[in-house]
mmCIF file of C-alpha atoms in Angstrom:
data_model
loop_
_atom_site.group_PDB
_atom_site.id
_atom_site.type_symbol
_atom_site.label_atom_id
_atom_site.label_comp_id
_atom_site.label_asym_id
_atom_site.label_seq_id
_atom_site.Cartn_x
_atom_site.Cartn_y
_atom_site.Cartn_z
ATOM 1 C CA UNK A 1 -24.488 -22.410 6.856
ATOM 2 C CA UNK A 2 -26.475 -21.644 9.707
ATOM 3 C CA UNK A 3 -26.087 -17.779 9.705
ATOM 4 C CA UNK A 4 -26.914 -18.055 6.066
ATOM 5 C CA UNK A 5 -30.525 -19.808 6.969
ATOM 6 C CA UNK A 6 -30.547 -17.145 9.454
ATOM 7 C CA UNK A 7 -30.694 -14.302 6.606
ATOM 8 C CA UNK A 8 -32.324 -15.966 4.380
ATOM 9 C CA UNK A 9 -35.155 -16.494 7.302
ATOM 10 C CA UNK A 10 -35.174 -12.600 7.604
ATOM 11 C CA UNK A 11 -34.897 -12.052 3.984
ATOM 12 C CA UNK A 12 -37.880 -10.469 2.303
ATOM 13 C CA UNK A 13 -37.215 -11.487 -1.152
ATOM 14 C CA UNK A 14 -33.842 -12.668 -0.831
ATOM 15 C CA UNK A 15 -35.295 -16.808 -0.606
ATOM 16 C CA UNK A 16 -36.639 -15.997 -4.391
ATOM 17 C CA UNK A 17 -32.944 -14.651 -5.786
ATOM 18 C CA UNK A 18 -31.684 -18.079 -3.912
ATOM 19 C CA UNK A 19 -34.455 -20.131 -5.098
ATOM 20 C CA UNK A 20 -33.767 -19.337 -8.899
ATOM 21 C CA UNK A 21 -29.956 -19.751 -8.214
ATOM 22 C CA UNK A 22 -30.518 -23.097 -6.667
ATOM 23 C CA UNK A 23 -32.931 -24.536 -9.420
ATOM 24 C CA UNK A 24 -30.587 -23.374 -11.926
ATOM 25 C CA UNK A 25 -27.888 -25.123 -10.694
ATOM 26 C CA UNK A 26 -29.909 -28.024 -10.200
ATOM 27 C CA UNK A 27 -30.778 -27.864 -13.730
ATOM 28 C CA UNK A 28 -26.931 -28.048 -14.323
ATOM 29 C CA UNK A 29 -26.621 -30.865 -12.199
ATOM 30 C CA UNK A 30 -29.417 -32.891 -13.694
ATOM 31 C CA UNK A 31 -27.190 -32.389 -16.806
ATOM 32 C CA UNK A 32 -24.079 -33.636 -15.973
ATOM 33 C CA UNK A 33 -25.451 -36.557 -14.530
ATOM 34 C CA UNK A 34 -26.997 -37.476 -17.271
ATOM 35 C CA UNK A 35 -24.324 -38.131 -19.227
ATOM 36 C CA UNK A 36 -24.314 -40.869 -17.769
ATOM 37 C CA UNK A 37 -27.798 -42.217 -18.744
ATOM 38 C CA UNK A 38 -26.434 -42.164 -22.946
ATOM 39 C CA UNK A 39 -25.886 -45.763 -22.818
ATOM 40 C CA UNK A 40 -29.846 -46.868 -21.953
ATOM 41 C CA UNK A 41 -31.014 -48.455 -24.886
ATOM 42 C CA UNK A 42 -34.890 -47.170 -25.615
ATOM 43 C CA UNK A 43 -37.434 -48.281 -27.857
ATOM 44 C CA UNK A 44 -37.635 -46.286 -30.965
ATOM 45 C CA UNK A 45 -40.857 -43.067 -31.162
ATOM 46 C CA UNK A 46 -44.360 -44.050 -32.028
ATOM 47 C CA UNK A 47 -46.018 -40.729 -32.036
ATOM 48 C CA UNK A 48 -47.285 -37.738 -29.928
ATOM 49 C CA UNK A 49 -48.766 -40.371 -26.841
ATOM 50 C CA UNK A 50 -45.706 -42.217 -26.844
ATOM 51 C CA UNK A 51 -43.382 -40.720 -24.084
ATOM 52 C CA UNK A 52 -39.983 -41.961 -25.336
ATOM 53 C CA UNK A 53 -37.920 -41.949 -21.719
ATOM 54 C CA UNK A 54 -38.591 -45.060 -20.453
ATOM 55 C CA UNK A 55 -37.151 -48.891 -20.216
ATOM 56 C CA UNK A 56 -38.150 -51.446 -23.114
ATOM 57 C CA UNK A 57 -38.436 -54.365 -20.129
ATOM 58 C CA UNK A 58 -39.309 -52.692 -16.688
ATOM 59 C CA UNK A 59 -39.328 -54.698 -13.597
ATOM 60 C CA UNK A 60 -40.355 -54.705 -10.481
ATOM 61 C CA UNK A 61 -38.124 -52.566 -8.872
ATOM 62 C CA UNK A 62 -37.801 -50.113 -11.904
ATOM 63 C CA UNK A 63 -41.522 -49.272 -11.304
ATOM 64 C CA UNK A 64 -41.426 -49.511 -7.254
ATOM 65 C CA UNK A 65 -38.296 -47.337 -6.723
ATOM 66 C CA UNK A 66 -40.271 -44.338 -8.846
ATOM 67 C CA UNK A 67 -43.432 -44.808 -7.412
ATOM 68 C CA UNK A 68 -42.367 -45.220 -3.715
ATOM 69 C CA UNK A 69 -40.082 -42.212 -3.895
ATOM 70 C CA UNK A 70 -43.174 -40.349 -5.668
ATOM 71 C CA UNK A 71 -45.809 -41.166 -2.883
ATOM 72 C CA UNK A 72 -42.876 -40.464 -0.033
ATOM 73 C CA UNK A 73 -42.671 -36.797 -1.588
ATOM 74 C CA UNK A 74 -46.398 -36.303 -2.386
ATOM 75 C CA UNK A 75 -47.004 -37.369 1.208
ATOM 76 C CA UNK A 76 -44.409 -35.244 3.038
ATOM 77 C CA UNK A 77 -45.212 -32.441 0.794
ATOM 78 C CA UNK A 78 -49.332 -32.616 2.287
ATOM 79 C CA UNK A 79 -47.773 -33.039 5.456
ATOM 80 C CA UNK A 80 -46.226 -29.872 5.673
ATOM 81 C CA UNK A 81 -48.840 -27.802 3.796
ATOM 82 C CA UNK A 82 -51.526 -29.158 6.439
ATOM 83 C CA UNK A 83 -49.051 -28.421 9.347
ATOM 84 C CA UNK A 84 -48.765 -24.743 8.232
ATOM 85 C CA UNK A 85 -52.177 -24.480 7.665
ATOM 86 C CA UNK A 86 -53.256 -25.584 11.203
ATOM 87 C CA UNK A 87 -50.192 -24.762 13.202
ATOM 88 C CA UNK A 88 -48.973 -21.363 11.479
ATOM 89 C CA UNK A 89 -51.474 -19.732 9.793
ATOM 90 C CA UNK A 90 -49.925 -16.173 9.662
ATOM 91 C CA UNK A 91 -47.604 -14.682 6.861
ATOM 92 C CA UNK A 92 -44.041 -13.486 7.891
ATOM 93 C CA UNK A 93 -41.792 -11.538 5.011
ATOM 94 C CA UNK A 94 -39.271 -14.096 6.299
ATOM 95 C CA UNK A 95 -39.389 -17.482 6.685
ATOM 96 C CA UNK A 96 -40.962 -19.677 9.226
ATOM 97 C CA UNK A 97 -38.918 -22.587 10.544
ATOM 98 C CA UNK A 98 -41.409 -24.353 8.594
ATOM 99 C CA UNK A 99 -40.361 -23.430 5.177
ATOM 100 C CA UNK A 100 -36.831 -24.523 5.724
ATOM 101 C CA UNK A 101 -37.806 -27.837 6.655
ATOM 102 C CA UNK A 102 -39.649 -27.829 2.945
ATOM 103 C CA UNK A 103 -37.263 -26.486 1.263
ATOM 104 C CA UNK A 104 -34.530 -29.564 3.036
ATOM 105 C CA UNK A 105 -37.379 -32.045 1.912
ATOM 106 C CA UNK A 106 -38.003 -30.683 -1.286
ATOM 107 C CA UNK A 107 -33.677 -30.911 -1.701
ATOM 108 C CA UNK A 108 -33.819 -34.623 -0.189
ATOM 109 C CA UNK A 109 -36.450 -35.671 -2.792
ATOM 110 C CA UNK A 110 -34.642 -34.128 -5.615
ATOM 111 C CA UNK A 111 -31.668 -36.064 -4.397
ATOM 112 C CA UNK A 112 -33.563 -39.328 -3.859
ATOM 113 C CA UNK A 113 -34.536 -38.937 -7.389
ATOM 114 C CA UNK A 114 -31.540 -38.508 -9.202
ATOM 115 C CA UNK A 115 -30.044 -41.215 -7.622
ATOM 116 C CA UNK A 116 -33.249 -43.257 -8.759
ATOM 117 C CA UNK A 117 -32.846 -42.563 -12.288
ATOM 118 C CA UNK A 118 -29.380 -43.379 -12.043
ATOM 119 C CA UNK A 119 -29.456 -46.761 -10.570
ATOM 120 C CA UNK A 120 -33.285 -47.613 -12.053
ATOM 121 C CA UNK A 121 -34.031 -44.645 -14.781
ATOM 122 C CA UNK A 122 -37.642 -45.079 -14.862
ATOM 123 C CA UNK A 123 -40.152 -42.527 -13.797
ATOM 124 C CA UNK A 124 -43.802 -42.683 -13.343
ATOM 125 C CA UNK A 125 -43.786 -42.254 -16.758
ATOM 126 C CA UNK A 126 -43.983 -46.596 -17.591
ATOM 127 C CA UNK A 127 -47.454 -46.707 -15.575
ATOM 128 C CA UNK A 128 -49.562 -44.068 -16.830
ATOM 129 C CA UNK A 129 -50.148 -41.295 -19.459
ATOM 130 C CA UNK A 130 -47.863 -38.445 -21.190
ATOM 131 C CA UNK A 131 -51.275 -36.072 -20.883
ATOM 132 C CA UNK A 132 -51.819 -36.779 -17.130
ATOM 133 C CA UNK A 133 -48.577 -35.318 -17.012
ATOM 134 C CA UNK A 134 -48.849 -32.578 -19.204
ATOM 135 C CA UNK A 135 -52.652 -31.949 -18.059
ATOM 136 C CA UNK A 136 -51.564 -31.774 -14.169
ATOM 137 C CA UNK A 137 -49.550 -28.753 -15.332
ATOM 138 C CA UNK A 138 -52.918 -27.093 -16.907
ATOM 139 C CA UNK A 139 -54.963 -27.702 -14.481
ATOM 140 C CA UNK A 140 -52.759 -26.030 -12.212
ATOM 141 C CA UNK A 141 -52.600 -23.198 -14.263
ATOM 142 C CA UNK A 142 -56.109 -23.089 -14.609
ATOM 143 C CA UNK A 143 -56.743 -23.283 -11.056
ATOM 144 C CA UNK A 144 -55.087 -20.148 -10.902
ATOM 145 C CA UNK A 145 -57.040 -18.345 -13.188
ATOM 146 C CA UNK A 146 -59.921 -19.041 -10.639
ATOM 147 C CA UNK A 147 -58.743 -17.738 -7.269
ATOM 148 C CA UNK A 148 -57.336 -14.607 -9.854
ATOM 149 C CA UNK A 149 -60.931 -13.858 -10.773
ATOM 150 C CA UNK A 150 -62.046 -11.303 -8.434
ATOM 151 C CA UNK A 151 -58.669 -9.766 -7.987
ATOM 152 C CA UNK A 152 -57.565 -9.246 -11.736
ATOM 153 C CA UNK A 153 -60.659 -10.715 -13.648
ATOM 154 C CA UNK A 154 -61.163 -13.536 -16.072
ATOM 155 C CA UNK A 155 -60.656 -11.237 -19.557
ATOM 156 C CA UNK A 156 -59.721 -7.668 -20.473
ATOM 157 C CA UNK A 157 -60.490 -7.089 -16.428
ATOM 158 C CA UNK A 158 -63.787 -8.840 -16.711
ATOM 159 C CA UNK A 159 -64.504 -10.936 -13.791
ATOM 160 C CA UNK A 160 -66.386 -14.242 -14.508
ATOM 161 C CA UNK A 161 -69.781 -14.231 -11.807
ATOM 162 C CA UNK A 162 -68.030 -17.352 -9.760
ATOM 163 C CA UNK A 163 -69.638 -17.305 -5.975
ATOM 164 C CA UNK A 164 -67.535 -16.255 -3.369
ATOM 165 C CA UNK A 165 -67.645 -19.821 -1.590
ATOM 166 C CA UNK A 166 -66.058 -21.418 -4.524
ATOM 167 C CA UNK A 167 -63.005 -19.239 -4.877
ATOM 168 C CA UNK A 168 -62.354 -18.875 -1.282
ATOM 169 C CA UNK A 169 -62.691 -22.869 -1.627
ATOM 170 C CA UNK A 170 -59.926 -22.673 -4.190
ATOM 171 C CA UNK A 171 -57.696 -20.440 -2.346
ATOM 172 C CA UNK A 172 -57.931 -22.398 0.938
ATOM 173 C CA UNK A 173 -56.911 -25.892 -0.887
ATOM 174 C CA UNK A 174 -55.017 -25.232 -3.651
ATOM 175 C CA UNK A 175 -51.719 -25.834 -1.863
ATOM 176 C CA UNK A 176 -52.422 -29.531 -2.235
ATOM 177 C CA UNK A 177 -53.323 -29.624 -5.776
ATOM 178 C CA UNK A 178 -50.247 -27.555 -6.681
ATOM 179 C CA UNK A 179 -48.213 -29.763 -4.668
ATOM 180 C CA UNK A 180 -49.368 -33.300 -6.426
ATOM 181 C CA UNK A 181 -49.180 -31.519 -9.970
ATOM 182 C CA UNK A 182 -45.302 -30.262 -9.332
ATOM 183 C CA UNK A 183 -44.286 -33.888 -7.781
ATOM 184 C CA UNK A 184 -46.406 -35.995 -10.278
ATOM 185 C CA UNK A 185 -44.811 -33.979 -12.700
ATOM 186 C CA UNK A 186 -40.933 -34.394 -11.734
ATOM 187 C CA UNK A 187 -41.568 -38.258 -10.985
ATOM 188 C CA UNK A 188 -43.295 -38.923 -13.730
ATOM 189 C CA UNK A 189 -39.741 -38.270 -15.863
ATOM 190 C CA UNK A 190 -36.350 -39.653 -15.367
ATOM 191 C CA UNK A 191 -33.693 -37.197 -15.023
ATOM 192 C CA UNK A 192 -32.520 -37.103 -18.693
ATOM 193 C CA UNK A 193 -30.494 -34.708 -20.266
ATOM 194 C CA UNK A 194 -32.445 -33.398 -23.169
ATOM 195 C CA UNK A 195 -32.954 -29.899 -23.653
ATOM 196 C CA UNK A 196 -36.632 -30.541 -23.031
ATOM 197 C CA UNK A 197 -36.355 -32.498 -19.584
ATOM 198 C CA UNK A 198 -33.711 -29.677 -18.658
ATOM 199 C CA UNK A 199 -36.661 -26.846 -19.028
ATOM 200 C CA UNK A 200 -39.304 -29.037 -17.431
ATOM 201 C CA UNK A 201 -37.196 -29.821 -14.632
ATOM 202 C CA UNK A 202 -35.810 -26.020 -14.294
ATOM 203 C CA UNK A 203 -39.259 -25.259 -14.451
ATOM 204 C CA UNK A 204 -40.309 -27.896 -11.338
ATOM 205 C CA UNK A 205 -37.358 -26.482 -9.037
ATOM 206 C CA UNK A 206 -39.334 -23.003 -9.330
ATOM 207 C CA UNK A 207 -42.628 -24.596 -8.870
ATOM 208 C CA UNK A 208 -41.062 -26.640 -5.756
ATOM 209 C CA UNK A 209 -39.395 -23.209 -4.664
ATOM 210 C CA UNK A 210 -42.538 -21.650 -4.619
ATOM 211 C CA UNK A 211 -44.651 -24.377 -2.952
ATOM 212 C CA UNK A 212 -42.293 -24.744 0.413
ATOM 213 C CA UNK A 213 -42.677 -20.699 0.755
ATOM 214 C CA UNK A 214 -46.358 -20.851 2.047
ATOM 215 C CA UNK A 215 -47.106 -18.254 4.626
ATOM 216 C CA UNK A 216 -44.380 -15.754 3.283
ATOM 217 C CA UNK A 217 -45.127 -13.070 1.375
ATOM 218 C CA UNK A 218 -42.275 -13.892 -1.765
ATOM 219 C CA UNK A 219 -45.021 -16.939 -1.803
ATOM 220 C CA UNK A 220 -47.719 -14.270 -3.170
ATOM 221 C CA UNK A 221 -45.735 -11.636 -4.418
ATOM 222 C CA UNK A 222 -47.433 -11.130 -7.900
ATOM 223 C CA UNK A 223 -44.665 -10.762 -9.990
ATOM 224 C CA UNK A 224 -43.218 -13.966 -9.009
ATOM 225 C CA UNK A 225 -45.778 -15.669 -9.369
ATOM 226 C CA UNK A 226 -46.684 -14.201 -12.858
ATOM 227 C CA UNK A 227 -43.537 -15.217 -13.706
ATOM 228 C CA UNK A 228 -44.216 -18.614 -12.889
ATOM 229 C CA UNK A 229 -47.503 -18.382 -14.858
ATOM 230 C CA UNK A 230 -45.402 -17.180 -17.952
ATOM 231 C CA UNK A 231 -42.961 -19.424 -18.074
ATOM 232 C CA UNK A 232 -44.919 -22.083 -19.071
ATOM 233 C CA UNK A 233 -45.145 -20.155 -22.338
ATOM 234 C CA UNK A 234 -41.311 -20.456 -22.620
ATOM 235 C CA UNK A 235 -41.163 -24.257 -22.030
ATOM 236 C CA UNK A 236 -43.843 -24.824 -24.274
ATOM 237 C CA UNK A 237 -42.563 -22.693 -27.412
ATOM 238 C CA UNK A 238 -39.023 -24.059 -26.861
ATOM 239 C CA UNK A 239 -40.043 -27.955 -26.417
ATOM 240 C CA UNK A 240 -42.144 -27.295 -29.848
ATOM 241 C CA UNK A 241 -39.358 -26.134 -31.457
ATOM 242 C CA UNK A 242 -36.848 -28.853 -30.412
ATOM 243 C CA UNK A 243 -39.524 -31.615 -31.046
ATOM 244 C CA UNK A 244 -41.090 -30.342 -34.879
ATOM 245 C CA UNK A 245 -38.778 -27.354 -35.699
ATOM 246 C CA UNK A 246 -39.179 -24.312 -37.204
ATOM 247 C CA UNK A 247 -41.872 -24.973 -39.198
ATOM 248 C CA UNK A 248 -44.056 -26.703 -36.809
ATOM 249 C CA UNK A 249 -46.120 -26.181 -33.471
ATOM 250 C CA UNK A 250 -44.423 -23.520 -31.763
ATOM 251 C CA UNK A 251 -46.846 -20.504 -32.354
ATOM 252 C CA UNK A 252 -49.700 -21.727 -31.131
ATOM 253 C CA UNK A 253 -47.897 -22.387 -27.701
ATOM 254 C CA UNK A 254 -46.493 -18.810 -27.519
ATOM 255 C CA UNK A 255 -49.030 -16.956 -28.868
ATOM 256 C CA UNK A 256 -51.984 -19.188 -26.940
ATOM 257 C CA UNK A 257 -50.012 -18.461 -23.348
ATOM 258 C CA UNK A 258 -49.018 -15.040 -24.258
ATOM 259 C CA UNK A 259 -52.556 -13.949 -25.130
ATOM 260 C CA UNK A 260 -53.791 -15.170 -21.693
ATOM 261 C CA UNK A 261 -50.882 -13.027 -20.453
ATOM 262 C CA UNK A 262 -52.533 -10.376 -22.597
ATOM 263 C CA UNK A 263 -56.205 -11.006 -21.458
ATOM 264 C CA UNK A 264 -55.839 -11.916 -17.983
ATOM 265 C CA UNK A 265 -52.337 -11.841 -16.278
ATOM 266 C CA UNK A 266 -50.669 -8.530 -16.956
ATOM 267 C CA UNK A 267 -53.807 -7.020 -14.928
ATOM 268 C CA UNK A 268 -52.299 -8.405 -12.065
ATOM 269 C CA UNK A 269 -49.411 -6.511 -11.398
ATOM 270 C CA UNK A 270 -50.418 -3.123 -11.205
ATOM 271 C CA UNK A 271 -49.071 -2.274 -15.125
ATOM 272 C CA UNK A 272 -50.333 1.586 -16.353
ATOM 273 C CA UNK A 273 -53.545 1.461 -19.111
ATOM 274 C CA UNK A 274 -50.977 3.153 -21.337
ATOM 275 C CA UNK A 275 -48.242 -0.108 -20.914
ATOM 276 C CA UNK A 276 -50.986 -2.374 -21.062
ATOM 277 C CA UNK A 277 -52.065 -1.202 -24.752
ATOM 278 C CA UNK A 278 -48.259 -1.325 -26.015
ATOM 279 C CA UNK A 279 -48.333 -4.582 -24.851
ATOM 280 C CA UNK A 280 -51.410 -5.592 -26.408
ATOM 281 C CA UNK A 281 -50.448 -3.837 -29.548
ATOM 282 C CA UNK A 282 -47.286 -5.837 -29.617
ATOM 283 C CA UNK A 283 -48.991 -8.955 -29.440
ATOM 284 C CA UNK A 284 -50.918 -8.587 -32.209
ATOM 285 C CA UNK A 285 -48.498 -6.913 -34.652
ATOM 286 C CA UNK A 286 -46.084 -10.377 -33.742
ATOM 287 C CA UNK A 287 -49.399 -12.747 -34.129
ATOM 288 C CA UNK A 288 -49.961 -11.181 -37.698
ATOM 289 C CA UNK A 289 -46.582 -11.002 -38.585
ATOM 290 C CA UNK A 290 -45.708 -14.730 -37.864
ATOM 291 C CA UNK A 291 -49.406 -15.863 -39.331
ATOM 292 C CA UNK A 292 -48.644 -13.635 -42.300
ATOM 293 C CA UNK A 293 -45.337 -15.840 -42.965
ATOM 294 C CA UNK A 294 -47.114 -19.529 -41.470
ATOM 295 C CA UNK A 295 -50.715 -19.190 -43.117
ATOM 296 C CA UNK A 296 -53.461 -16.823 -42.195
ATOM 297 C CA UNK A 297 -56.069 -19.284 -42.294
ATOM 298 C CA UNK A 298 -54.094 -20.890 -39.037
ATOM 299 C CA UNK A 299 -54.487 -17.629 -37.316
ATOM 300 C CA UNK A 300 -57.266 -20.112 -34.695
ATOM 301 C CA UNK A 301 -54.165 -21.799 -33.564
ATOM 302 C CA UNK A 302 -53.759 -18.653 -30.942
ATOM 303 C CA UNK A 303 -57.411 -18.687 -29.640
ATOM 304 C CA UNK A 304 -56.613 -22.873 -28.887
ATOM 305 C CA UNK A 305 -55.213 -22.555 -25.683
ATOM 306 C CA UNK A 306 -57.019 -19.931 -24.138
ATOM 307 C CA UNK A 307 -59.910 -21.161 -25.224
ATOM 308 C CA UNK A 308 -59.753 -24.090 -23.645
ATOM 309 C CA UNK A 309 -58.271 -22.743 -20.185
ATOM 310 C CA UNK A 310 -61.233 -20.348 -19.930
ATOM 311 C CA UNK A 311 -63.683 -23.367 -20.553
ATOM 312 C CA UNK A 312 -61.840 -25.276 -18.357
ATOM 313 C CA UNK A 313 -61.682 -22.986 -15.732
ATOM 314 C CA UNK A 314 -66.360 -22.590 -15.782
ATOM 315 C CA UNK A 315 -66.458 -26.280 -15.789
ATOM 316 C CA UNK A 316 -63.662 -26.458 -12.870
ATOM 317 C CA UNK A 317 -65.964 -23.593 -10.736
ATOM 318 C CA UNK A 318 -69.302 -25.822 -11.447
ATOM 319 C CA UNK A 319 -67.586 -28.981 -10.241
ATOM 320 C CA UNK A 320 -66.307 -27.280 -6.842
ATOM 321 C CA UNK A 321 -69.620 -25.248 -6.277
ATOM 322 C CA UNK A 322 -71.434 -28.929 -6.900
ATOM 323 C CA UNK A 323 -69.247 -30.350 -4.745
ATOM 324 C CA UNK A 324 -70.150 -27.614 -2.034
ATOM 325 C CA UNK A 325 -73.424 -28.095 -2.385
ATOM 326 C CA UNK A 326 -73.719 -31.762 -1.898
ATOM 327 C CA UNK A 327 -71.275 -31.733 0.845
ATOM 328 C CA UNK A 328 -74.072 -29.155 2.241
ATOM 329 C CA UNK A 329 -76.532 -31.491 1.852
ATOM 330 C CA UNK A 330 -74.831 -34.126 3.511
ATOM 331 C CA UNK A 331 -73.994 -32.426 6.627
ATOM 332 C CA UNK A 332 -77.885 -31.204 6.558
#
């Protein structure tokens, strides 16, 4: 075991092959144990803001055991990131003793929390809303599209005119808003066995993966971490599908994250102009096609999501340069 933390210490990109592995089999494990959850009796769907996964009479310790094993993990997670950002403060290709100690915590937590929804079930999810779950997950996303703007631009290589102070700002503190969206995120559900909870958590691992690599460089490797960008567009598309079918939401999911692929991330990654039309091309061939078949006056549904990022990501660069400014002020 030892020698193999040893390697994997060394390892340039080997932590990322092992990383994937790991969640995978995670994911596998959250499965099987959640056969054994089939027997909680829930109270029956009321609609898109009702979250379904969660106990018809809570109590006391139901609610603590999730939200003390939440703020344990949130609070070891900031630990770390502010020990690596005063203490380290240099990338290796390995990993730092540091990291390992992350990725054990990040293990112990994901432990600690299966055996919580096993002996309690509930998450976060009986205290507070489905969309601050599902909107920690955007504005991390979004959040990226910032400190991205002067390095791949906003749209079509464009770079939105956001000051220096506030990406670097950004760049410098994102670690902890990452951090509280991917552990919000996996507390806030039990670990159930649907095929939705089984992408979402898949999806966490990665996100957890990626978070205890600060200060290597497989933590800013660009085509990991476009592929953590994308895959939001998979676990979207297939949780639409399983939740309203064929016939329902699905397209504007893929086609709204895959035309921010289009628009923003695939400049990223060092792609050819000629490979960067096909692509484009693609897109739109697919988007007509499938809006062809579904309606074309529904064609908006693709501009949703991007729309909205973008928006969200001017009002997000305001807020921060504000909240420079003030914090100016103050010190003045």
């Amino acid at each position: 075991m030892l020698s193999m933390l040893n390697e994997l210490r060394r390892s340039r990109h080997g932590v990322v092959v092992w990383g994937v592995v790991a969640s995978a089999l995670l994911t596998g494990l959250v499965w099987l144990l959640g056969q054994r959850l089939h027997g909680v009796v829930l109270l029956p769907d009321q609609g898109a803001s009702w979250y379904y996964w969660k106990l018809p009479d809570p109590t006391f310790w139901t609610r603590a055991s999730a939200w003390v094993g939440y703020a344990a993990h949130q609070l070891v997670s900031w630990g770390l990131i502010y020990y690596a950002q005063t203490r380290i403060r240099r990338y290796t290709t390995g990993l730092h003793r540091l990291n390992v100690v992350a990725l054990a915590a990040n293990g112990g937590f994901i432990a600690l929390h299966a055996l919580q929804t096993q002996l309690f079930y509930d998450g976060l999810a009986q205290d507070v809303s489905i969309f601050s779950s599902q909107g920690s997950v955007v504005l991390l996303l979004v959040v990226v599209l910032l400190m991205e703007n002067r390095r791949r631009g906003l749209v079509l290589t464009w770079s939105a005119p956001i000051s220096a102070q506030v990406v670097d700002f950004a760049r410098r503190y994102h670690g902890y808003l990452f951090s509280w969206a991917a552990i919000y995120t996996f507390w806030y559900h039990p670990m159930e066995s649907s095929s939705g909870h089984l992408i979402g958590f898949f999806y966490m691992f990665l996100l957890l993966v990626q978070s205890s690599l600060m200060f290597t460089t497989s933590h800013t490797n660009r085509w990991w971490t476009l592929t953590l960008e994308l895959l939001v567009a998979v676990h979207g598309t297939l949780v639409a599908v399983m939740n309203s079918g064929p016939n329902g939401m699905w397209p504007m999911f893929f086609f709204g994250f895959v035309a921010i692929f289009v628009l923003t991330q695939m400049h990223g990654v060092g792609l050819s102009t000629t490979t960067r039309w096909w692509i484009g091309g693609t897109f739109v061939v697919a988007a007509l096609a499938v809006y062809s078949w579904r309606g074309l006056g529904r064609i908006d549904e693709v501009v949703r999501i991007p729309l909205i990022e973008y928006l969200l990501v001017g009002v997000l660069a305001v807020l921060i340069w504000a909240g420079l400014r003030l914090a100016r002020v103050g010190r003045s």
